[in-house]
XYZ file of C-alpha atoms in Angstrom:
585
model
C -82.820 -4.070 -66.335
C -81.164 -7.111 -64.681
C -83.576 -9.427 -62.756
C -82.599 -10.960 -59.611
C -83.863 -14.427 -58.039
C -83.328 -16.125 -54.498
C -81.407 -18.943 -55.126
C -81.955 -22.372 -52.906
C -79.400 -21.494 -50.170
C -78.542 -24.932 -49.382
C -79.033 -28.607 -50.609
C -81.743 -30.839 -48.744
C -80.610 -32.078 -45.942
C -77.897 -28.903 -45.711
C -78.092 -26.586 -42.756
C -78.704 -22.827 -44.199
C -76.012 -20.975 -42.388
C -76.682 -17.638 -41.167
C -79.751 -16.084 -39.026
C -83.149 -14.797 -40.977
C -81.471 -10.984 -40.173
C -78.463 -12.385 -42.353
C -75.755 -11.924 -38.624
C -74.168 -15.240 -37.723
C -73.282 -16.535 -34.701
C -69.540 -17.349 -33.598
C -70.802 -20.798 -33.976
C -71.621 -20.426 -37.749
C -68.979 -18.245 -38.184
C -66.295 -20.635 -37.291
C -67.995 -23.596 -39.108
C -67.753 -22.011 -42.247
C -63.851 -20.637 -41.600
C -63.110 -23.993 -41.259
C -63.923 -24.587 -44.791
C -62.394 -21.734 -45.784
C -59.137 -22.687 -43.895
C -59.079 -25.741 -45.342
C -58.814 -24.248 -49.197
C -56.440 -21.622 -47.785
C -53.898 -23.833 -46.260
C -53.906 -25.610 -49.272
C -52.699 -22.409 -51.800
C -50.768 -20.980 -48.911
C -48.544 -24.133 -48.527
C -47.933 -24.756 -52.223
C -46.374 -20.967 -52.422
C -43.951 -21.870 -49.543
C -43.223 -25.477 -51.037
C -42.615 -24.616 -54.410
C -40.664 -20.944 -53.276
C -37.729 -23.085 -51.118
C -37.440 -26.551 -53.514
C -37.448 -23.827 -57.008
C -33.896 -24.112 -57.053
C -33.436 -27.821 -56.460
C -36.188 -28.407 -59.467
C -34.602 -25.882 -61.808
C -31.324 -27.217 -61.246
C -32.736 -30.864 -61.996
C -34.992 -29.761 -64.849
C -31.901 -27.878 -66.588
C -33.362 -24.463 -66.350
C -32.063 -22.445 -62.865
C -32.319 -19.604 -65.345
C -35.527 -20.027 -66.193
C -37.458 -20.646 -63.115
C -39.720 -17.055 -63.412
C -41.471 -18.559 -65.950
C -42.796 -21.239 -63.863
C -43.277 -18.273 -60.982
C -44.515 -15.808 -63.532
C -46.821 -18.411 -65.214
C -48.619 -19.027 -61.665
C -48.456 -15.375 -61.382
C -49.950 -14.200 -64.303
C -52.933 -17.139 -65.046
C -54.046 -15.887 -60.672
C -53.565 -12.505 -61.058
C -56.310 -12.611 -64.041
C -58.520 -15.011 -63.475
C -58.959 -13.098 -59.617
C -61.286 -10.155 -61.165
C -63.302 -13.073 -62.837
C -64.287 -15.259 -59.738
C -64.663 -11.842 -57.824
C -67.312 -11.066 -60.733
C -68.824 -14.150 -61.245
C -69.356 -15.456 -57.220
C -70.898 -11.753 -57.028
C -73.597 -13.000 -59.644
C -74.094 -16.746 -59.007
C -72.651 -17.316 -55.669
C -69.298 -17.832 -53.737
C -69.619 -21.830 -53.283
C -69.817 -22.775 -56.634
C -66.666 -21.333 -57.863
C -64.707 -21.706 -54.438
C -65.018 -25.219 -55.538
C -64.056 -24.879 -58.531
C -61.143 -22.990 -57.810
C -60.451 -25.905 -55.363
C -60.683 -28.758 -58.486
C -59.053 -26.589 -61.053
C -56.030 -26.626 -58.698
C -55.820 -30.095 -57.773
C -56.190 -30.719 -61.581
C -52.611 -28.362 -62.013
C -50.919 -30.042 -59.468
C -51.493 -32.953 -60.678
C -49.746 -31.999 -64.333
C -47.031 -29.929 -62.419
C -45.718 -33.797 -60.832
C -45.038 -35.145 -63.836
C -43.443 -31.775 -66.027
C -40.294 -32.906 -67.974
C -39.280 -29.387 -68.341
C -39.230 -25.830 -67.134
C -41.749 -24.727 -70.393
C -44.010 -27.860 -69.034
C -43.602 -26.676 -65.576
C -44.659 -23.127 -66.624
C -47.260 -24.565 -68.375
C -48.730 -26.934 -65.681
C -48.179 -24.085 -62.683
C -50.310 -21.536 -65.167
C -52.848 -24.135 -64.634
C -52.494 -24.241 -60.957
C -52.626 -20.634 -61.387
C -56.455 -20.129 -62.612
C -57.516 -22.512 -59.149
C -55.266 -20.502 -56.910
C -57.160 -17.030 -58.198
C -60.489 -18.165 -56.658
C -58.676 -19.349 -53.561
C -57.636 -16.369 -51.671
C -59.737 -13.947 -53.134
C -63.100 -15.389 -52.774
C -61.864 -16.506 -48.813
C -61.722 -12.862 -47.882
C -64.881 -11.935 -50.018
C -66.674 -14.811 -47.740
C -65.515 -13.489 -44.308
C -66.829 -9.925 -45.739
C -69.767 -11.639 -46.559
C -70.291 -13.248 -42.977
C -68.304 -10.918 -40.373
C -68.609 -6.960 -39.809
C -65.416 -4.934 -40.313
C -65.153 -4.050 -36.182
C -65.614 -7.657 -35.653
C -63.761 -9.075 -38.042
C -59.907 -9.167 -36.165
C -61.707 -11.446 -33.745
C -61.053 -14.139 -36.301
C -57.896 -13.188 -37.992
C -56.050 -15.185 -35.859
C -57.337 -18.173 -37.445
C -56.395 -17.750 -41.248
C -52.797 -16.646 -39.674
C -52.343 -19.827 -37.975
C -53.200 -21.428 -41.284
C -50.651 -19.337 -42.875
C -48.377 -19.313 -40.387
C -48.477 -23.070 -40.103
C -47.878 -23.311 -43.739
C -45.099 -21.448 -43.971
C -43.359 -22.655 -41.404
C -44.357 -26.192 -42.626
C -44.257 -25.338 -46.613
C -40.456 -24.734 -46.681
C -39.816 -28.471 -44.060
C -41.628 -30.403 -46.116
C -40.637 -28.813 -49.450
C -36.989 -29.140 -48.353
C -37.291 -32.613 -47.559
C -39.138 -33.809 -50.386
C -36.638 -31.736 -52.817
C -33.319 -33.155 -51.282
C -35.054 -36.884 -51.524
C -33.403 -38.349 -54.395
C -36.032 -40.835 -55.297
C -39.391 -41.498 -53.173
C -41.547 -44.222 -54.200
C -40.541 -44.591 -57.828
C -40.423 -40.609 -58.247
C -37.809 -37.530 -57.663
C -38.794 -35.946 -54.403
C -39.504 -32.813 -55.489
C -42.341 -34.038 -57.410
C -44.521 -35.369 -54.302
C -44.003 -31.276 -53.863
C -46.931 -31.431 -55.951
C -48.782 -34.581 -55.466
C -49.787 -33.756 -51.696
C -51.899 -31.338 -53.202
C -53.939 -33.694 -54.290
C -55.354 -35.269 -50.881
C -55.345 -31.861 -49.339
C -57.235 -30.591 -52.521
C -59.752 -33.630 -52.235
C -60.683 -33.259 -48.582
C -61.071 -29.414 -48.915
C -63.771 -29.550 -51.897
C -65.431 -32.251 -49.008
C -65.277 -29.818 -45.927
C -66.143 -26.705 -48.209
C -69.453 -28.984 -49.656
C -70.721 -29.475 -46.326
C -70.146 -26.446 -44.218
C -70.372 -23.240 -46.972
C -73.910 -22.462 -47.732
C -74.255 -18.999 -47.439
C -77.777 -16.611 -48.821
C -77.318 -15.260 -52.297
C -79.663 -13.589 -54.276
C -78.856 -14.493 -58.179
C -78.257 -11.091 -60.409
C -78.625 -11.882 -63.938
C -76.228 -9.749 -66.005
C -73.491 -9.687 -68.684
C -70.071 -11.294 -68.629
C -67.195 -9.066 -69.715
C -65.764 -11.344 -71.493
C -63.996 -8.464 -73.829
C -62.724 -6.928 -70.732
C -61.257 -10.002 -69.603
C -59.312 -10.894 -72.816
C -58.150 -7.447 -73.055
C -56.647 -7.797 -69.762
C -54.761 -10.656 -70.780
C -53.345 -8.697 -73.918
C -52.496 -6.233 -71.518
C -50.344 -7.939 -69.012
C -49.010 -10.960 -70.559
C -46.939 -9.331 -73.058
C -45.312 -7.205 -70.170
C -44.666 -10.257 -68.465
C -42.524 -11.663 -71.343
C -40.598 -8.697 -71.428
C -39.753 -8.228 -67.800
C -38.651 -11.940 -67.995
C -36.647 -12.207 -71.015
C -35.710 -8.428 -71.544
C -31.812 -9.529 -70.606
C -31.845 -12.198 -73.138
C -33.145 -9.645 -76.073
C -32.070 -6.419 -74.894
C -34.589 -4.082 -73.087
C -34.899 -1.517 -76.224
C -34.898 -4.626 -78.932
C -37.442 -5.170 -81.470
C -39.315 -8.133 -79.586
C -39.023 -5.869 -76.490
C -40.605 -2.757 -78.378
C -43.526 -5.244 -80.019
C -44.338 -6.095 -76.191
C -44.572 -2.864 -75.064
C -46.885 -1.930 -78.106
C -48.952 -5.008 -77.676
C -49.330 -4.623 -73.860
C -50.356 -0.595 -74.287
C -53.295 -1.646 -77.083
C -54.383 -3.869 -74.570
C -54.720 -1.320 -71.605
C -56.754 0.928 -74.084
C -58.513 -2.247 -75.084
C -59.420 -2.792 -71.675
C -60.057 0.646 -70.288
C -62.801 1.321 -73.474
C -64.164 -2.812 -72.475
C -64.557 -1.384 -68.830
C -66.507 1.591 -69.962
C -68.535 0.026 -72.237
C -69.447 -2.579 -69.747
C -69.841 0.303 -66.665
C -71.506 -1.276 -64.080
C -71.610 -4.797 -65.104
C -67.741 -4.516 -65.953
C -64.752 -6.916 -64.819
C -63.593 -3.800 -63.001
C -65.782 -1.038 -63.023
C -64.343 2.069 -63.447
C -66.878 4.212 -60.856
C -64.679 2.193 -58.118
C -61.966 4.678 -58.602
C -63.929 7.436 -57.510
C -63.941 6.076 -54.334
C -60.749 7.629 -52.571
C -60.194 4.331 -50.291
C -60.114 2.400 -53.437
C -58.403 4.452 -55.424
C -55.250 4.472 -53.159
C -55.400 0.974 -51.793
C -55.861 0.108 -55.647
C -51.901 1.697 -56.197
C -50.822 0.806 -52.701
C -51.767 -2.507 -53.393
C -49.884 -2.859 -56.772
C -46.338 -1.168 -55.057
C -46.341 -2.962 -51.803
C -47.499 -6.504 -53.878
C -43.515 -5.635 -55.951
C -42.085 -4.781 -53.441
C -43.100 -7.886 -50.887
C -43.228 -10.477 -53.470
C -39.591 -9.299 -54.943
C -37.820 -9.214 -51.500
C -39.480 -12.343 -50.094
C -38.412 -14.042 -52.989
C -35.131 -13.571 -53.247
C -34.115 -14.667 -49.391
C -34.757 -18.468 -49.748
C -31.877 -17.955 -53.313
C -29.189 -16.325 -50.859
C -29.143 -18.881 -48.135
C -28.986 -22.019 -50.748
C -26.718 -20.241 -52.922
C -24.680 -18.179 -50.888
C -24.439 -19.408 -47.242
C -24.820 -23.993 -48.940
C -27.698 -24.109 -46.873
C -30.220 -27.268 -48.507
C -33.253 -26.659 -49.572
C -34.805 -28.108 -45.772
C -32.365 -25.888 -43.869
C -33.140 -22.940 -45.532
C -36.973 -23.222 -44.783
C -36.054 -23.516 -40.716
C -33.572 -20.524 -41.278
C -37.146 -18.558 -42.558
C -38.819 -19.245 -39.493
C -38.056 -15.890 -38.114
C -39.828 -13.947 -40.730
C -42.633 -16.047 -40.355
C -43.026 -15.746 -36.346
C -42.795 -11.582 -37.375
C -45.437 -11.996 -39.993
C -47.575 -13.697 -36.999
C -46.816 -11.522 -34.699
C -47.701 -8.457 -36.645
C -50.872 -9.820 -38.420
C -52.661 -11.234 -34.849
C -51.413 -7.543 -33.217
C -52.762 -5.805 -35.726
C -55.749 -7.777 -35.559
C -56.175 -7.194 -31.928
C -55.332 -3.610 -32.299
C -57.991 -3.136 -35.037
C -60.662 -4.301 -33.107
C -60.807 -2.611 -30.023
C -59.736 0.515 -31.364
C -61.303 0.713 -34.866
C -58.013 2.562 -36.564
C -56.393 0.503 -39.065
C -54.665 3.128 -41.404
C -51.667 3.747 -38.741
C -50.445 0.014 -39.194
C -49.995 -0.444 -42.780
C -47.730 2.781 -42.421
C -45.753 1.606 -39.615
C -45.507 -1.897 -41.344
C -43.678 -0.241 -44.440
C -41.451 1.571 -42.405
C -40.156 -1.752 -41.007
C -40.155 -3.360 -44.423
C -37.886 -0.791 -45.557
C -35.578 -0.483 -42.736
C -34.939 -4.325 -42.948
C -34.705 -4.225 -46.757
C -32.086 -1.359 -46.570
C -30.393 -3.330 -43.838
C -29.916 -6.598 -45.829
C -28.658 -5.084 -48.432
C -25.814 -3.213 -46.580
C -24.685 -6.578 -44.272
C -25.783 -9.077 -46.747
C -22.509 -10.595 -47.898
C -20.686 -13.750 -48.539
C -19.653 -14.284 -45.508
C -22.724 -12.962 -43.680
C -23.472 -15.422 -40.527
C -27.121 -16.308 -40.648
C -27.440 -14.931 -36.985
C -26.748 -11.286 -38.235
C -29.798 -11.745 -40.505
C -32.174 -12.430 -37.952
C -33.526 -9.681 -36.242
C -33.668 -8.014 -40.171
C -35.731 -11.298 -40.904
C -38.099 -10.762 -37.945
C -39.000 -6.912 -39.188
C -39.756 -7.705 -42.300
C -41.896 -10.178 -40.699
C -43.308 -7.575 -39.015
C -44.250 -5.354 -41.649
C -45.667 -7.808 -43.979
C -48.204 -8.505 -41.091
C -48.929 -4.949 -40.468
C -49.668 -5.185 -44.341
C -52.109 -8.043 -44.377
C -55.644 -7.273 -43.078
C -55.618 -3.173 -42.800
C -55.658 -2.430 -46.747
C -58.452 -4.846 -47.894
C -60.286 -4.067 -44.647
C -60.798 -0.512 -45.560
C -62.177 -1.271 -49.076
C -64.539 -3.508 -47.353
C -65.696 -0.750 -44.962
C -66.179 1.819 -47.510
C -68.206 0.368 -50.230
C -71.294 -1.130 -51.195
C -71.878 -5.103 -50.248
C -73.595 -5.511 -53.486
C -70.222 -6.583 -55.878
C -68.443 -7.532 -52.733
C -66.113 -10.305 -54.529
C -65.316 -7.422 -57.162
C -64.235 -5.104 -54.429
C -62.337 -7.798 -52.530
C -61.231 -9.633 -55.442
C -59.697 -6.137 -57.431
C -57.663 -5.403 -54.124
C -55.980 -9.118 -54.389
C -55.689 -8.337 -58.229
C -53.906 -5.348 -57.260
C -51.728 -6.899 -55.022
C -50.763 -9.860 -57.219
C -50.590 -7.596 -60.311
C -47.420 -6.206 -58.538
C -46.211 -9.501 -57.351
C -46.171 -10.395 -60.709
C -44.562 -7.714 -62.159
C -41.854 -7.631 -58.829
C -41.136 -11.058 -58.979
C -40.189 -10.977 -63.022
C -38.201 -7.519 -62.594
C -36.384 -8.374 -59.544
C -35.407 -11.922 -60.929
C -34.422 -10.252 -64.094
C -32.463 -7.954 -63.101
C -30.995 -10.195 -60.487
C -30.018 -12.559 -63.685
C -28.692 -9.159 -65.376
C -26.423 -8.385 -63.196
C -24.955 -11.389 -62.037
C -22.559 -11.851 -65.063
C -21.036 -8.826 -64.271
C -21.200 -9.169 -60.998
C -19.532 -12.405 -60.709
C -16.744 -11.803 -63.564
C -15.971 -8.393 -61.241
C -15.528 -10.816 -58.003
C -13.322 -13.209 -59.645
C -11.363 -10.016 -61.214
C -11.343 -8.720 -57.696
C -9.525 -12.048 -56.230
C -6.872 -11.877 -58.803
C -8.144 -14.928 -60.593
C -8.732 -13.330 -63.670
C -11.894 -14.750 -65.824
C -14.565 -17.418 -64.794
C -13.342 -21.088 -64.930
C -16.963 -21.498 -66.012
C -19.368 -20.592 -68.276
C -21.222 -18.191 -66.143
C -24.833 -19.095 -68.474
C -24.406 -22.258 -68.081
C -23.871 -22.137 -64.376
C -27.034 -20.152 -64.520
C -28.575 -23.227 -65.412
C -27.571 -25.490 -62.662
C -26.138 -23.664 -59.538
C -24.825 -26.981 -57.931
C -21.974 -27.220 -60.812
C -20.318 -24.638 -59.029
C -19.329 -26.834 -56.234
C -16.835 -28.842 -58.195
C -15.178 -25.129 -59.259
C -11.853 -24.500 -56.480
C -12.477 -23.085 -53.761
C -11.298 -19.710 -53.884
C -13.859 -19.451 -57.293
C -16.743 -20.597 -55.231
C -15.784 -17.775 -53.056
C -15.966 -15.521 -55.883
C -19.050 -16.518 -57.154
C -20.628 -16.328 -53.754
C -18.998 -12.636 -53.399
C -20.541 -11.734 -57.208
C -24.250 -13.164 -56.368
C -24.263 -11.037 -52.865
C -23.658 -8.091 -54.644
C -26.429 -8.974 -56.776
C -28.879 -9.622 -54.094
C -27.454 -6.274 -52.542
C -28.573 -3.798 -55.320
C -31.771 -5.903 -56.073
C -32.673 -5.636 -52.362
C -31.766 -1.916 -51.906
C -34.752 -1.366 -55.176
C -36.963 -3.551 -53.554
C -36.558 -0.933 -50.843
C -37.090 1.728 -52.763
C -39.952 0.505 -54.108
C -41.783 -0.208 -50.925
C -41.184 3.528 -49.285
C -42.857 4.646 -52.459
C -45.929 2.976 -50.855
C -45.633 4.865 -47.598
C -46.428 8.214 -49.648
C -49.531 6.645 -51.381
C -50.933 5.225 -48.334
C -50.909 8.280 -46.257
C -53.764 9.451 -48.299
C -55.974 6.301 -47.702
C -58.952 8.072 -45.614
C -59.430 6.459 -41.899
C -62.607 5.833 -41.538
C -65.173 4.465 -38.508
C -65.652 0.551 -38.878
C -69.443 -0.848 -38.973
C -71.031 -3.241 -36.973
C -72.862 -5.123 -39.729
C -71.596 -7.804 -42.281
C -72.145 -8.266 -46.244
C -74.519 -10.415 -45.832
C -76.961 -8.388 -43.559
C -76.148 -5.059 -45.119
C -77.322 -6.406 -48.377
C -80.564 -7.783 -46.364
C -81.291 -4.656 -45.105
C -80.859 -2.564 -48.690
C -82.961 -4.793 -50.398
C -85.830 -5.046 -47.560
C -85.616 -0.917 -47.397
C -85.994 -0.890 -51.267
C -88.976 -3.575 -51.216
C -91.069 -1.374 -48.867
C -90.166 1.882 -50.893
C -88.717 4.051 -48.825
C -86.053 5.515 -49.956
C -84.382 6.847 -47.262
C -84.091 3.893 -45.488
C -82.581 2.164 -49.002
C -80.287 4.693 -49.091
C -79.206 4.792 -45.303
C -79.116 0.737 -45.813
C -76.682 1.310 -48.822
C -74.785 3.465 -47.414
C -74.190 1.244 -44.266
C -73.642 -1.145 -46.511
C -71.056 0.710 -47.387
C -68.950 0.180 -44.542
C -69.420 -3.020 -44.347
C -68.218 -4.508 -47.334
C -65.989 -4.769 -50.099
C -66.707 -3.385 -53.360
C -68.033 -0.110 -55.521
C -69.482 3.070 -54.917
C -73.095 3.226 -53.779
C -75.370 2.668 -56.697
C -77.664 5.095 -54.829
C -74.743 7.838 -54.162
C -73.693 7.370 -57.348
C -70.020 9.166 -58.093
C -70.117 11.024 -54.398
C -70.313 7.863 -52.379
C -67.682 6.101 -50.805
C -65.268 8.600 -51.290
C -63.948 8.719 -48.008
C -64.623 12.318 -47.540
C -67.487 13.915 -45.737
C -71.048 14.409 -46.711
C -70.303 10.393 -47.927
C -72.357 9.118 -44.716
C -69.281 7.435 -43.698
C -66.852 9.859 -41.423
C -63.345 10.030 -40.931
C -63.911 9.843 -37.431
C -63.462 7.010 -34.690
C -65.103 3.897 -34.188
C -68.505 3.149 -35.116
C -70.507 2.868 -31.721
C-alpha cells in the first residue's frame, strides 16, 4: 500500500500559493502563469527559430538532406521523456522537475551552438529534447492544477500571447541570426541557440520564486521497464520513416525496424499491465471514452499539424528565394489565425461550457486550406494567393489547442493529473514525430523524380546537377541557368503538392475520431481543490462524500479513471456522475 506525506509546500521565507480550500485567487493565479510563461516562451521560441533557419544550417553543415534527424531527434527524446515528468511531478511535485526540464534544456542548447555536424546536431537537439518534454506538458498539468475547467479560458489568452509572440518573433530573429555570416566570432545561426541560455537562466529564477504549489508526496514504483520499452518501441520506427528512401521501405534494415519496434509495443503493453496503476501509462485510462478518443485524435491531428506546418517555411525559401528572415514575416498570417482561433475559442469555452464543436470546426478549416495549397501551390505562386489559405490553417490549429486536453482534464480524476495531461501531449507529439519524419521522407522520395520530370517537361533533358547532392545544399542551385532553376522550383512544388494533399488526408481522418469525444458539463473546481476535497471526504470516512469528491474531481482534472469508480468512471457516458449535458451551474 503506497504511503503518502505532506511535503513542505514552500521554502522559508516563500509565500505558499493557494488558499487553505486549495482555490486561488486571480492574483495567485497570474503570479504563478508568469512563471510558467516564462519556461513556455522559452520552448515555444526555439521551435519557431530552429523551424525557419533549418535550411540555412543544413545547407552550412553539409546535410539539407538530413535535417529530420536533428527534427526527429528533438522529437523523439520529448515525445518520451513527456509520460515520465507527467509520472514523476504526479509523485514528487511539479516544481522540481519544471526546473529541471528548464536546466536540462539550457544544458542542450548550449551543445547544439557549437555542433560541427548534422549527427552532432541530432545529437545535441535530442538533448534539448528531454528539457523541452517537461516544458509544455507539466505547464498545462500546473494550470489544471490551479484553475477549474469553466474558468480556465479566462487565462488562455496569456500562454497565446506567449506563443503568439514567439512565433511571430522566433522566425525574425531566427532569420536574422541565420543570414548573419559571422556575429561575434561565431556563424549566426549558432546564437540561434545561445539565447537560450539567458532566457533559460532567468526562467529557472522566476519559476524558483513564484511556483510553490500544495503536493501531497505518493510513494510508489517507477516504471522504469515501461519506459525503456517505449523507447524500443518508437525509436526504431523513427529510423525507418527517416531513412526508409535511402534503404528501400521493404529492405532488410527496414524489416529489422519494424520487428524491433513491434517487440517493443508488446514489451510495453505487458510493462503497463504489470505496473497497472502505478504504470507510465496506465492502461484503465483507456476505458475512459474522452481519453480514449482524444488519445487517437491527438496522435492524427499531432501528423497531420506538425507535417503541414513544417513544410511551409521549405516552399517559400526554396521555391519563391525568400531568406530565411523574410520567410518568418511571410508566416505571420498563420500565426495571427492561430491567435485568433485559440483566444475565440477560449472566450467561447467559457461562457458557454461546449468545447467539442471547435476542435471539429478547426479540422474542417485545416483541411480546406491544406487541400487548397496543394491545388494553387506552384512555382510561380505569388505569396498573396497564399494568404487567406495561411490564415485558416491558422485558424484551425487554434480551434485545436485548448478543447482536446481540456476535456481529459474535465473527465478524470485530479489524482495522476500530470499523467493525464502529460499522455495527451505524448499523444500529440507521438504523431508529430511520426508526421514530421514521413512527410519529410516522402517529400525527399519524391523529389528526384519529381525534379528529373520538370526538367524533362522543359525540354532540357536530364539534371545539370546531381540531384543528391543538391539535396545537400539547396543554395548550389542558384549558380544552375535559369531556366533549370525554374525546373527545379516546378519539381519541388509538385512535391510539396502531393505531400500537402496527405497531410490533408490525414487530418479529415481526425474529424471522424473526434466526433465521438463525449461533450461533457465543465466544473467549477481546480486540481488542486478537488484533490483537497477527496482526501478530506476519505479522512472523515464517509464514503459518499469521497466518492462524490472523486468524482468531481473528475471533471476537474486531467488524468485516469476514478480509483473509486473503478472501470465505469469517466467514461463519458451516463450513470458516470459526469453528464453529457450543458454547463456545470
Amino acid at each position: 500500500m503506497s504511503q503518502t506525506t505532506r511535503d513542505a509546500v514552500a521554502p522559508r521565507g516563500a509565500t505558499r500559493a493557494g488558499n487553505d480550500d486549495g482555490s486561488f485567487t486571480h492574483r495567485q493565479i497570474v503570479t504563478i502563469i508568469v512563471g510558467l510563461m516564462v519556461a513556455m516562451f522559452l520552448a515555444a521560441l526555439d521551435q519557431t527559430v530552429v523551424s525557419t533557419a533549418i535550411r540555412t544550417i543544413a545547407d552550412d553543415l553539409q546535410g539539407y538532406d538530413l535535417q529530420a534527424w536533428a527534427t526527429t531527434a528533438f522529437l523523439i527524446t520529448s515525445t518520451i521523456s513527456t509520460p515520465l515528468y507527467g509520472k514523476l511531478s504526479d509523485i514528487y511535485g511539479r516544481r522540481p522537475f519544471y526546473m529541471f526540464a528548464i536546466a536540462v534544456f539550457v544544458v542542450g542548447s548550449l551543445a547544439c551552438a557549437f555542433a560541427q555536424s548534422m549527427y552532432q546536431l541530432a545529437a545535441f537537439r535530442a538533448i534539448q529534447g528531454i528539457g523541452a518534454g517537461g516544458l509544455m506538458s507539466l505547464a498545462l498539468a500546473i494550470i489544471g492544477d490551479v484553475v477549474p475547467p469553466r474558468e480556465r479560458s479566462r487565462y488562455q489568452g496569456y500562454f497565446m500571447a506567449v506563443f503568439g509572440t514567439s512565433s511571430v518573433l522566433g522566425p525574425v530573429i531566427g532569420g536574422f541570426l541565420a543570414g548573419q555570416e559571422s556575429l561575434l566570432g561565431l556563424t549566426g545561426w549558432r546564437w540561434i541557440f545561445l539565447i537560450n541560455v539567458p532566457l533559460g537562466v532567468l526562467a529557472l529564477v522566476v519559476v524558483s520564486r513564484v511556483l510553490h504549489l500544495p503536493h501531497t508526496r505518493r510513494e510508489h514504483r517507477i516504471d522504469w521497464p515501461g519506459a525503456v520499452a517505449l523507447v524500443v518501441f518508437l525509436v526504431p520506427l523513427l529510423i525507418v520513416a527517416e531513412q526508409g528512401r535511402i534503404w528501400g521501405w521493404g529492405s532488410g534494415a527496414a524489416l529489422t525496424c519494424y520487428a524491433i519496434g513491434a517487440v517493443g509495443f508488446v514489451l510495453f503493453v505487458l510493462a503497463e499491465r504489470a505496473y497497472r496503476d502505478e504504470a507510465l501509462l496506465p492502461l484503465r485510462l483507456f476505458r475512459n471514452r474522452t481519453f480514449a478518443v482524444a488519445g487517437v485524435g491527438s496522435v492524427v491531428m499531432g501528423a497531420g499539424m506538425f507535417g503541414g506546418i513544417l513544410l511551409l517555411p521549405q516552399y517559400l525559401q526554396i521555391v519563391h528565394g525568400s531568406s530565411a528572415t523574410v520567410a518568418g514575416l511571410q508566416m505571420i498570417p498563420m500565426v495571427a489565425g492561430i491567435m485568433t482561433g485559440a483566444v475565440s475559442s477560449g472566450i467561447a469555452i467559457s461562457r458557454t461550457g461546449r468545447y467539442k464543436v471547435f476542435p471539429l470546426v478547426g479540422i474542417v478549416f485545416m483541411v480546406v486550406a491544406l487541400v487548397s495549397m496543394s491545388f494553387v501551390v506552384e512555382a510561380d505562386t505569388a505569396y498573396w494567393v497564399l494568404v487567406p489559405f495561411m490564415v485558416l490553417l491558422g485558424l484551425g490549429l487554434g480551434f485545436n489547442f485548448q478543447p482536446v486536453i481540456l476535456a481529459v482534464q474535465n473527465s478524470v480524476s485530479p489524482r495522476e493529473m500530470g499523467v493525464a495531461t502529460s499522455s495527451v501531449t505524448f499523444f500529440r507529439q507521438m504523431g508529430g514525430t511520426l508526421g514530421v519524419a514521413v512527410f519529410l521522407s516522402l517529400l525527399f522520395t519524391r523529389l528526384p523524380v519529381d525534379i528529373g520530370n520538370a526538367f524533362r517537361s522543359a525540354g532540357l533533358g536530364a539534371p545539370p546537377f546531381d540531384t543528391d547532392a543538391v539535396l545537400s545544399d539547396t543554395s548550389s542551385v542558384g549558380s544552375a541557368p535559369p531556366q533549370a532553376v525554374q525546373a527545379f522550383r516546378v519539381g519541388f512544388s509538385d512535391s510539396i503538392d502531393l505531400v500537402f494533399l496527405i497531410a490533408a488526408c490525414v487530418v479529415a481522418v481526425g474529424f471522424f475520431v473526434l466526433l465521438f469525444l463525449p461533450q461533457l458539463e465543465l466544473s467549477n473546481k481546480s486540481g488542486i481543490q478537488a484533490q483537497q476535497e477527496a482526501e478530506r471526504s476519505t479522512a472523515t470516512g464517509d464514503p459518499t462524500t469521497a466518492d462524490d469528491a472523486t468524482r468531481a474531481a473528475g471533471a476537474a482534472a486531467p488524468t485516469s479513471v476514478s480509483p473509486v469508480q473503478g472501470p465505469a468512471a469517466g467514461d463519458g457516458t451516463t450513470g458516470d456522475g459526469v453528464h453529457e449535458h450543458g454547463p456545470r451551474r
